[in-house]
Coordinates of N, CA and C in Angstrom, one line a residue:
M1 N 77.9 34.2 -76.5 CA 78.7 35.4 -76.4 C 79.8 34.8 -76.3
A2 N 80.4 33.8 -76.3 CA 81.9 33.3 -76.2 C 82.2 33.2 -77.5
K3 N 81.1 32.6 -78.1 CA 81.3 32.5 -80.1 C 81.5 33.8 -80.7
T4 N 80.7 35.1 -80.0 CA 81.0 36.2 -80.4 C 82.3 36.8 -80.3
Q5 N 82.7 36.6 -79.1 CA 83.8 37.1 -78.9 C 85.2 36.3 -79.7
R6 N 84.9 35.3 -79.7 CA 86.0 34.5 -80.7 C 86.2 35.1 -81.8
F7 N 85.0 35.3 -82.4 CA 85.1 35.8 -84.1 C 85.5 37.2 -83.9
F8 N 85.6 38.2 -82.9 CA 85.9 39.1 -83.0 C 87.5 39.2 -82.7
D9 N 87.7 38.1 -81.7 CA 89.4 37.7 -81.5 C 89.7 37.7 -83.0
K10 N 89.4 36.5 -83.7 CA 89.7 36.2 -84.8 C 90.1 37.2 -85.8
L11 N 89.1 38.2 -85.7 CA 89.2 39.2 -86.8 C 90.7 40.2 -86.4
S12 N 90.7 40.4 -85.2 CA 91.6 41.3 -84.4 C 93.3 40.4 -84.8
S13 N 93.3 39.3 -85.1 CA 94.5 38.7 -85.6 C 94.6 38.2 -86.5
A14 N 93.8 38.2 -87.6 CA 93.6 37.9 -88.8 C 94.9 38.9 -89.7
D15 N 95.4 38.1 -90.9 CA 96.5 39.1 -91.5 C 96.0 39.8 -92.5
H16 N 94.8 41.0 -92.1 CA 94.4 41.5 -93.2 C 94.1 42.9 -92.2
M17 N 93.1 43.6 -93.2 CA 93.0 44.9 -92.0 C 91.7 44.8 -91.1
P18 N 92.8 44.8 -90.0 CA 91.7 44.3 -88.7 C 90.5 45.6 -88.6
W19 N 89.6 45.1 -87.4 CA 88.8 46.3 -86.9 C 89.6 47.3 -86.7
E20 N 89.2 49.0 -87.4 CA 89.6 49.9 -86.9 C 89.3 50.2 -85.4
K21 N 90.5 50.2 -84.4 CA 90.2 49.8 -83.2 C 89.5 51.6 -82.1
K22 N 90.3 52.5 -83.3 CA 89.8 53.8 -82.6 C 88.7 54.3 -82.2
N23 N 87.4 54.0 -83.2 CA 86.0 54.1 -83.1 C 85.5 52.8 -83.7
P24 N 85.0 51.8 -82.7 CA 84.7 50.6 -82.6 C 83.0 50.8 -83.6
G25 N 82.1 51.8 -83.1 CA 81.1 52.0 -83.8 C 79.9 51.4 -83.2
Y26 N 78.9 50.6 -84.0 CA 77.8 50.1 -83.8 C 78.0 48.9 -84.6
I27 N 77.9 47.6 -83.9 CA 78.3 46.3 -84.9 C 76.8 45.6 -85.0
F28 N 76.5 45.1 -85.9 CA 75.3 44.4 -86.2 C 75.8 43.1 -87.1
Q29 N 75.2 42.2 -86.2 CA 75.7 40.7 -86.6 C 74.6 39.7 -86.6
A30 N 74.7 38.8 -87.7 CA 74.0 37.3 -87.6 C 74.0 36.8 -86.4
K31 N 73.0 35.9 -85.9 CA 73.0 35.0 -84.9 C 74.2 33.9 -85.4
P32 N 75.1 33.5 -84.5 CA 76.2 32.4 -85.0 C 75.7 31.1 -85.2
L33 N 76.3 30.5 -86.4 CA 75.1 29.5 -87.1 C 76.2 28.2 -86.8
V34 N 75.7 27.0 -86.8 CA 76.4 26.0 -86.9 C 76.1 25.3 -87.9
I35 N 77.0 24.8 -88.8 CA 76.6 24.4 -90.3 C 77.1 22.6 -90.3
N36 N 76.6 22.0 -90.8 CA 76.8 20.5 -90.2 C 77.9 20.1 -91.8
A37 N 78.5 20.6 -92.2 CA 79.6 20.5 -93.2 C 81.1 21.5 -92.8
S38 N 81.9 20.5 -93.8 CA 83.4 21.4 -93.4 C 83.5 22.2 -93.9
P39 N 84.4 23.2 -93.3 CA 84.9 24.5 -93.8 C 85.0 24.8 -95.3
E40 N 85.6 23.8 -95.4 CA 86.0 23.9 -96.9 C 84.5 24.1 -97.9
K41 N 83.6 22.9 -97.5 CA 82.5 23.2 -98.4 C 81.8 24.6 -98.1
V42 N 81.7 24.9 -96.9 CA 81.1 26.0 -96.6 C 81.6 26.8 -97.3
W43 N 83.0 27.2 -97.6 CA 83.7 28.5 -98.0 C 83.3 28.4 -99.3
F44 N 83.4 27.4 -100.2 CA 82.9 27.4 -101.6 C 81.9 28.6 -101.8
D45 N 80.4 28.5 -101.3 CA 79.2 29.5 -101.3 C 80.1 30.8 -100.7
V46 N 80.7 30.9 -99.5 CA 80.7 32.1 -98.9 C 81.6 32.8 -99.7
R47 N 82.4 32.5 -100.2 CA 83.9 33.2 -101.2 C 83.6 33.8 -102.3
D48 N 82.0 33.4 -102.7 CA 81.4 33.8 -104.2 C 80.4 34.6 -103.7
P49 N 80.8 36.0 -103.6 CA 79.3 36.8 -103.2 C 78.2 36.9 -104.3
N50 N 78.9 36.5 -105.4 CA 77.7 36.5 -106.5 C 76.4 35.7 -106.2
T51 N 76.6 34.5 -105.3 CA 75.7 33.6 -105.2 C 74.9 34.0 -103.8
Y52 N 75.3 35.1 -103.3 CA 74.9 35.8 -102.1 C 73.1 35.8 -102.1
Y53 N 72.7 36.3 -103.5 CA 71.1 36.6 -103.4 C 70.4 35.0 -103.8
Q54 N 71.3 34.3 -104.3 CA 70.4 32.8 -104.7 C 70.2 32.3 -102.9
H55 N 71.4 32.3 -102.1 CA 71.7 31.6 -101.1 C 70.3 32.3 -99.8
S56 N 70.2 33.6 -99.9 CA 69.9 34.6 -98.9 C 68.3 34.7 -99.3
Q57 N 67.7 33.8 -100.6 CA 66.5 33.6 -101.0 C 66.1 35.4 -100.9
G58 N 66.9 36.4 -102.0 CA 66.7 37.6 -102.1 C 66.9 38.8 -100.9
A59 N 67.7 38.0 -99.8 CA 67.9 39.3 -98.7 C 69.2 40.0 -98.9
I60 N 70.1 39.5 -99.7 CA 71.2 40.1 -100.0 C 71.4 39.7 -101.3
W61 N 71.5 40.9 -102.4 CA 72.3 40.9 -103.7 C 73.4 41.5 -103.3
A62 N 74.8 40.7 -104.4 CA 76.0 41.5 -103.9 C 76.8 40.8 -105.6
H63 N 77.3 41.5 -106.0 CA 78.0 41.8 -107.1 C 79.4 42.2 -107.3
V64 N 80.7 40.8 -107.7 CA 81.7 41.5 -108.1 C 81.9 41.2 -109.4
N65 N 82.6 42.1 -110.2 CA 82.9 41.8 -111.5 C 84.2 41.5 -111.6
G66 N 84.5 40.3 -112.1 CA 86.2 39.7 -111.9 C 86.6 38.8 -110.8
P67 N 87.6 38.9 -110.6 CA 87.9 37.7 -109.5 C 87.4 38.7 -108.2
V68 N 87.3 37.3 -107.2 CA 86.5 37.8 -105.5 C 88.2 37.8 -104.9
E69 N 88.8 39.3 -105.1 CA 90.0 39.3 -104.6 C 90.0 40.8 -103.8
V70 N 91.3 40.9 -102.9 CA 91.3 41.9 -102.3 C 91.5 43.3 -103.2
N71 N 90.7 44.3 -102.9 CA 91.0 45.6 -104.0 C 90.1 45.9 -105.0
A72 N 89.2 44.3 -105.2 CA 88.3 44.4 -106.4 C 87.1 45.2 -105.3
S73 N 85.9 45.6 -106.3 CA 85.1 46.4 -106.1 C 83.7 45.5 -106.3
I74 N 83.2 45.9 -104.8 CA 81.6 44.7 -105.0 C 80.7 45.9 -104.6
S75 N 79.3 45.5 -105.5 CA 78.0 46.1 -104.8 C 77.5 45.7 -104.2
F76 N 76.4 46.0 -103.2 CA 75.7 45.2 -102.2 C 74.4 46.0 -102.3
K77 N 73.7 45.1 -101.6 CA 71.9 45.9 -101.7 C 71.3 44.8 -100.8
I78 N 70.7 44.9 -99.7 CA 70.0 44.1 -99.0 C 68.3 44.4 -99.2
F79 N 67.8 43.2 -99.4 CA 66.2 43.0 -99.8 C 66.0 44.3 -100.7
K80 N 66.9 44.1 -101.8 CA 66.5 44.5 -103.0 C 65.2 44.7 -103.6
D81 N 64.4 43.4 -103.5 CA 63.3 43.2 -104.2 C 61.9 43.5 -103.3
K82 N 62.1 44.1 -102.3 CA 61.2 44.0 -101.1 C 60.9 46.1 -100.9
L83 N 60.1 46.1 -100.4 CA 59.5 47.6 -99.7 C 60.6 48.2 -99.3
I84 N 61.3 47.8 -98.1 CA 62.1 48.6 -97.3 C 63.3 48.6 -98.2
G85 N 63.8 47.6 -99.2 CA 65.0 47.9 -100.4 C 64.8 49.2 -100.6
K86 N 63.8 49.6 -100.9 CA 63.4 50.6 -101.6 C 64.2 52.1 -101.0
F87 N 64.4 51.9 -100.0 CA 64.5 52.8 -98.9 C 66.1 52.9 -98.6
I88 N 66.9 51.5 -98.9 CA 68.2 51.4 -98.9 C 68.9 51.4 -99.7
P89 N 69.8 52.6 -100.0 CA 70.6 52.5 -100.9 C 71.5 51.7 -101.4
Q90 N 72.2 51.5 -102.8 CA 72.8 50.0 -103.1 C 74.3 50.9 -102.4
S91 N 75.0 49.7 -102.1 CA 76.4 50.3 -101.9 C 77.6 49.7 -102.2
Y92 N 78.4 50.6 -102.6 CA 79.8 50.3 -103.2 C 80.8 50.4 -102.6
E93 N 81.6 49.1 -102.5 CA 82.3 48.9 -101.5 C 83.7 47.9 -102.0
R94 N 84.9 47.8 -101.1 CA 86.0 47.2 -101.8 C 86.5 46.0 -101.3
I95 N 86.4 44.8 -101.7 CA 87.1 44.0 -100.9 C 88.2 43.8 -100.1
C96 N 88.5 44.0 -98.8 CA 89.6 44.1 -98.1 C 90.2 42.6 -97.3
A97 N 89.4 41.6 -97.5 CA 90.0 40.5 -97.1 C 89.5 39.3 -97.8
V98 N 90.5 38.3 -98.4 CA 89.9 37.3 -98.9 C 91.3 36.0 -98.4
N99 N 90.6 35.6 -97.3 CA 91.9 34.6 -96.8 C 90.8 33.0 -97.0
D100 N 91.7 32.4 -97.6 CA 91.4 31.2 -97.8 C 91.7 30.1 -96.8
S101 N 92.6 30.4 -96.2 CA 93.5 29.7 -95.2 C 92.6 29.8 -93.8
K102 N 92.0 31.1 -93.7 CA 91.4 31.5 -92.4 C 90.2 31.7 -92.8
K103 N 89.6 31.2 -93.8 CA 88.3 31.4 -94.4 C 87.7 32.8 -94.0
I104 N 88.0 34.0 -94.3 CA 87.7 35.2 -93.9 C 87.3 35.8 -95.3
I105 N 86.1 36.3 -95.2 CA 86.2 37.5 -96.3 C 85.6 38.7 -96.0
G106 N 86.0 40.0 -96.4 CA 85.2 41.3 -95.9 C 85.4 42.4 -96.8
W107 N 84.6 43.2 -96.7 CA 84.6 44.1 -97.6 C 84.7 45.5 -96.6
K108 N 84.9 46.8 -97.6 CA 84.6 48.0 -96.5 C 84.1 49.0 -97.4
R109 N 83.5 50.3 -96.9 CA 83.3 51.3 -97.5 C 83.6 52.5 -97.0
V110 N 84.1 53.4 -97.6 CA 85.0 54.7 -96.8 C 83.7 55.6 -97.0
L111 N 83.1 56.6 -95.8 CA 81.8 57.1 -95.9 C 82.6 58.4 -96.5
P112 N 81.2 59.3 -97.0 CA 82.1 60.7 -97.3 C 81.8 61.6 -96.2
L113 N 82.4 62.6 -96.5 CA 82.6 63.8 -95.2 C 83.4 63.1 -94.3
G114 N 84.2 62.3 -94.1 CA 84.9 62.0 -93.1 C 84.0 61.0 -92.2
L115 N 83.4 60.7 -92.5 CA 82.3 60.0 -91.4 C 82.7 58.4 -90.8
G116 N 84.0 58.1 -91.3 CA 84.3 56.8 -91.0 C 84.4 55.7 -92.4
T117 N 84.8 54.6 -92.0 CA 84.4 53.4 -92.8 C 83.7 52.5 -92.2
T118 N 82.9 51.9 -92.8 CA 82.1 50.7 -92.6 C 82.9 49.1 -93.6
E119 N 83.0 48.3 -92.0 CA 83.7 47.1 -92.2 C 82.5 45.8 -92.2
R120 N 82.6 45.0 -92.9 CA 81.6 43.4 -93.2 C 82.5 42.4 -92.8
F121 N 82.4 41.7 -92.7 CA 83.2 40.3 -92.7 C 82.4 39.3 -92.1
Q122 N 82.7 37.9 -92.8 CA 82.2 36.8 -92.6 C 83.3 35.6 -92.1
V123 N 83.1 35.2 -91.2 CA 84.4 33.9 -90.7 C 83.6 33.0 -90.5
L124 N 84.4 31.8 -90.8 CA 84.1 30.5 -90.7 C 85.2 29.9 -89.9
E125 N 84.6 29.0 -88.7 CA 85.7 28.4 -87.9 C 85.1 27.1 -87.7
P126 N 86.2 26.0 -87.7 CA 85.7 25.1 -87.8 C 85.6 24.5 -86.5
S127 N 84.8 23.2 -86.5 CA 84.2 22.7 -84.5 C 85.4 22.1 -84.6
E128 N 85.4 21.8 -82.8 CA 86.7 20.8 -82.5 C 86.8 19.5 -83.0
D129 N 85.8 19.0 -83.6 CA 86.1 17.6 -84.2 C 86.0 17.6 -85.6
G130 N 86.0 18.9 -86.4 CA 86.3 19.4 -87.9 C 85.3 18.8 -88.3
Q131 N 84.4 18.2 -87.9 CA 83.0 17.6 -88.7 C 81.6 19.3 -89.0
S132 N 81.6 20.1 -88.8 CA 80.9 20.9 -88.6 C 81.5 22.6 -88.7
T133 N 81.1 23.4 -89.1 CA 81.7 24.8 -89.5 C 80.8 25.8 -88.5
N134 N 81.6 26.7 -87.6 CA 80.9 28.1 -87.3 C 80.8 28.7 -88.3
S135 N 79.6 29.6 -88.3 CA 80.0 30.7 -88.9 C 79.1 32.1 -88.8
Y136 N 79.9 32.9 -88.7 CA 79.9 34.4 -88.3 C 79.7 35.4 -89.2
I137 N 78.8 36.2 -89.0 CA 78.6 37.6 -90.6 C 78.5 38.7 -89.2
A138 N 79.7 40.1 -89.7 CA 79.2 41.0 -88.8 C 79.6 42.4 -89.6
L139 N 78.8 43.4 -89.3 CA 79.1 44.8 -89.7 C 79.5 45.7 -89.0
R140 N 80.6 46.7 -89.0 CA 80.8 47.8 -88.3 C 80.5 48.8 -88.7
V141 N 79.8 49.7 -88.3 CA 79.1 51.1 -88.8 C 79.7 52.2 -87.8
P142 N 80.4 53.4 -88.1 CA 81.0 53.9 -87.3 C 80.0 55.2 -86.9
G143 N 80.0 56.0 -85.8 CA 79.8 57.0 -85.5 C 78.3 57.6 -85.7
L144 N 78.2 58.8 -86.1 CA 76.6 59.1 -86.3 C 75.9 58.2 -87.3
V145 N 76.3 57.8 -88.2 CA 75.6 56.7 -89.2 C 75.4 55.5 -88.8
G146 N 76.6 54.9 -87.8 CA 76.5 53.9 -87.0 C 74.9 54.0 -86.0
F147 N 74.8 55.0 -85.8 CA 74.0 55.5 -84.5 C 72.2 55.5 -85.3
F148 N 72.4 56.1 -86.4 CA 71.2 56.0 -87.4 C 71.0 54.5 -87.9
T149 N 71.8 54.0 -88.5 CA 71.5 52.6 -88.6 C 71.1 51.9 -87.7
N150 N 71.7 52.3 -86.5 CA 71.3 51.2 -85.2 C 69.8 51.5 -84.8
C151 N 69.3 52.8 -85.0 CA 68.0 53.0 -84.8 C 67.1 52.6 -85.7
F152 N 67.3 52.8 -86.9 CA 66.2 52.4 -88.0 C 66.3 51.0 -89.1
L153 N 67.6 50.6 -88.8 CA 68.0 49.3 -89.8 C 68.4 48.0 -89.1
R154 N 69.0 48.1 -87.7 CA 69.2 47.2 -87.4 C 69.0 45.9 -87.5
G155 N 67.4 45.7 -87.6 CA 66.5 44.4 -87.8 C 66.6 44.1 -89.0
T156 N 66.8 45.2 -89.9 CA 66.7 44.6 -91.2 C 67.9 44.1 -91.6
I157 N 69.4 44.9 -91.1 CA 70.7 44.3 -91.6 C 70.4 42.6 -90.9
E158 N 70.2 42.8 -89.8 CA 70.6 41.3 -89.0 C 69.6 40.2 -89.8
S159 N 68.8 40.5 -90.2 CA 67.6 39.4 -90.6 C 68.4 39.1 -92.2
S160 N 69.0 40.3 -92.7 CA 69.6 40.0 -94.1 C 71.0 39.0 -93.8
F161 N 71.6 39.1 -93.0 CA 72.4 38.6 -92.4 C 72.4 36.8 -92.3
N162 N 71.3 36.8 -91.2 CA 70.6 35.2 -90.7 C 70.1 34.9 -92.2
E163 N 69.7 35.4 -93.0 CA 69.1 34.9 -94.2 C 69.9 34.3 -95.1
L164 N 71.0 34.9 -95.2 CA 72.5 34.4 -95.9 C 72.7 33.2 -95.4
N165 N 73.1 33.2 -94.1 CA 73.8 32.1 -93.1 C 72.8 31.2 -93.2
N166 N 71.6 30.9 -93.2 CA 71.0 30.0 -93.4 C 70.8 29.4 -94.8
G167 N 71.0 30.4 -95.5 CA 70.9 30.0 -97.3 C 72.6 28.7 -97.4
I168 N 73.2 29.5 -96.8 CA 74.6 28.8 -97.2 C 74.5 27.5 -96.4
K169 N 74.0 27.5 -94.9 CA 73.8 26.5 -94.5 C 72.8 25.6 -95.3
Q170 N 72.0 25.6 -95.9 CA 70.9 24.6 -96.6 C 71.8 23.9 -97.9
S171 N 72.6 24.8 -98.4 CA 73.3 24.6 -99.8 C 74.4 24.0 -99.3
A172 N 75.2 23.7 -98.3 CA 76.4 22.9 -97.7 C 76.0 21.7 -97.5
E173 N 74.9 21.8 -96.4 CA 74.3 20.3 -96.0 C 73.6 19.5 -96.8
H174 N 73.1 20.1 -98.0 CA 72.4 19.2 -98.8 C 73.1 19.5 -100.4
S175 N 74.2 19.7 -100.3 CA 74.9 19.2 -101.9 C 75.8 18.3 -102.0

């Protein structure tokens, strides 16, 4: 629990658009993961969403046309090639954070009909000895959309995040 709290504290103090505090919504997250590689080495893979499909063994497909930078468009889909993926639409979002020094990448999507904004972030944190990296991934989905997402897709979303985190771990530790 302490690691998860540090993740949210880091997001709140980062110099990018922080979590919207007025409606925290439902939080979906990967299990915090320790990667036995430096944050710089891990960041190389995290910073490029175009590699997520390979790293997550097909759990997450993401594509950015052009440079990965704030306000760039990102297309995102989970389990694209599996049956469950047929029921989850592709999402078109905007990158809202790419912080190379703090190792934070995030994007958000404004939902239709004024239903709020989803926010997805991945944060890397160096271990105290600097030899390994703690990786956190979380998604906030507001209000009624968050409620239904929580009821029907929590396991699917969190599984896709865990697949991505584990794939990035394998890449960083074995390259």
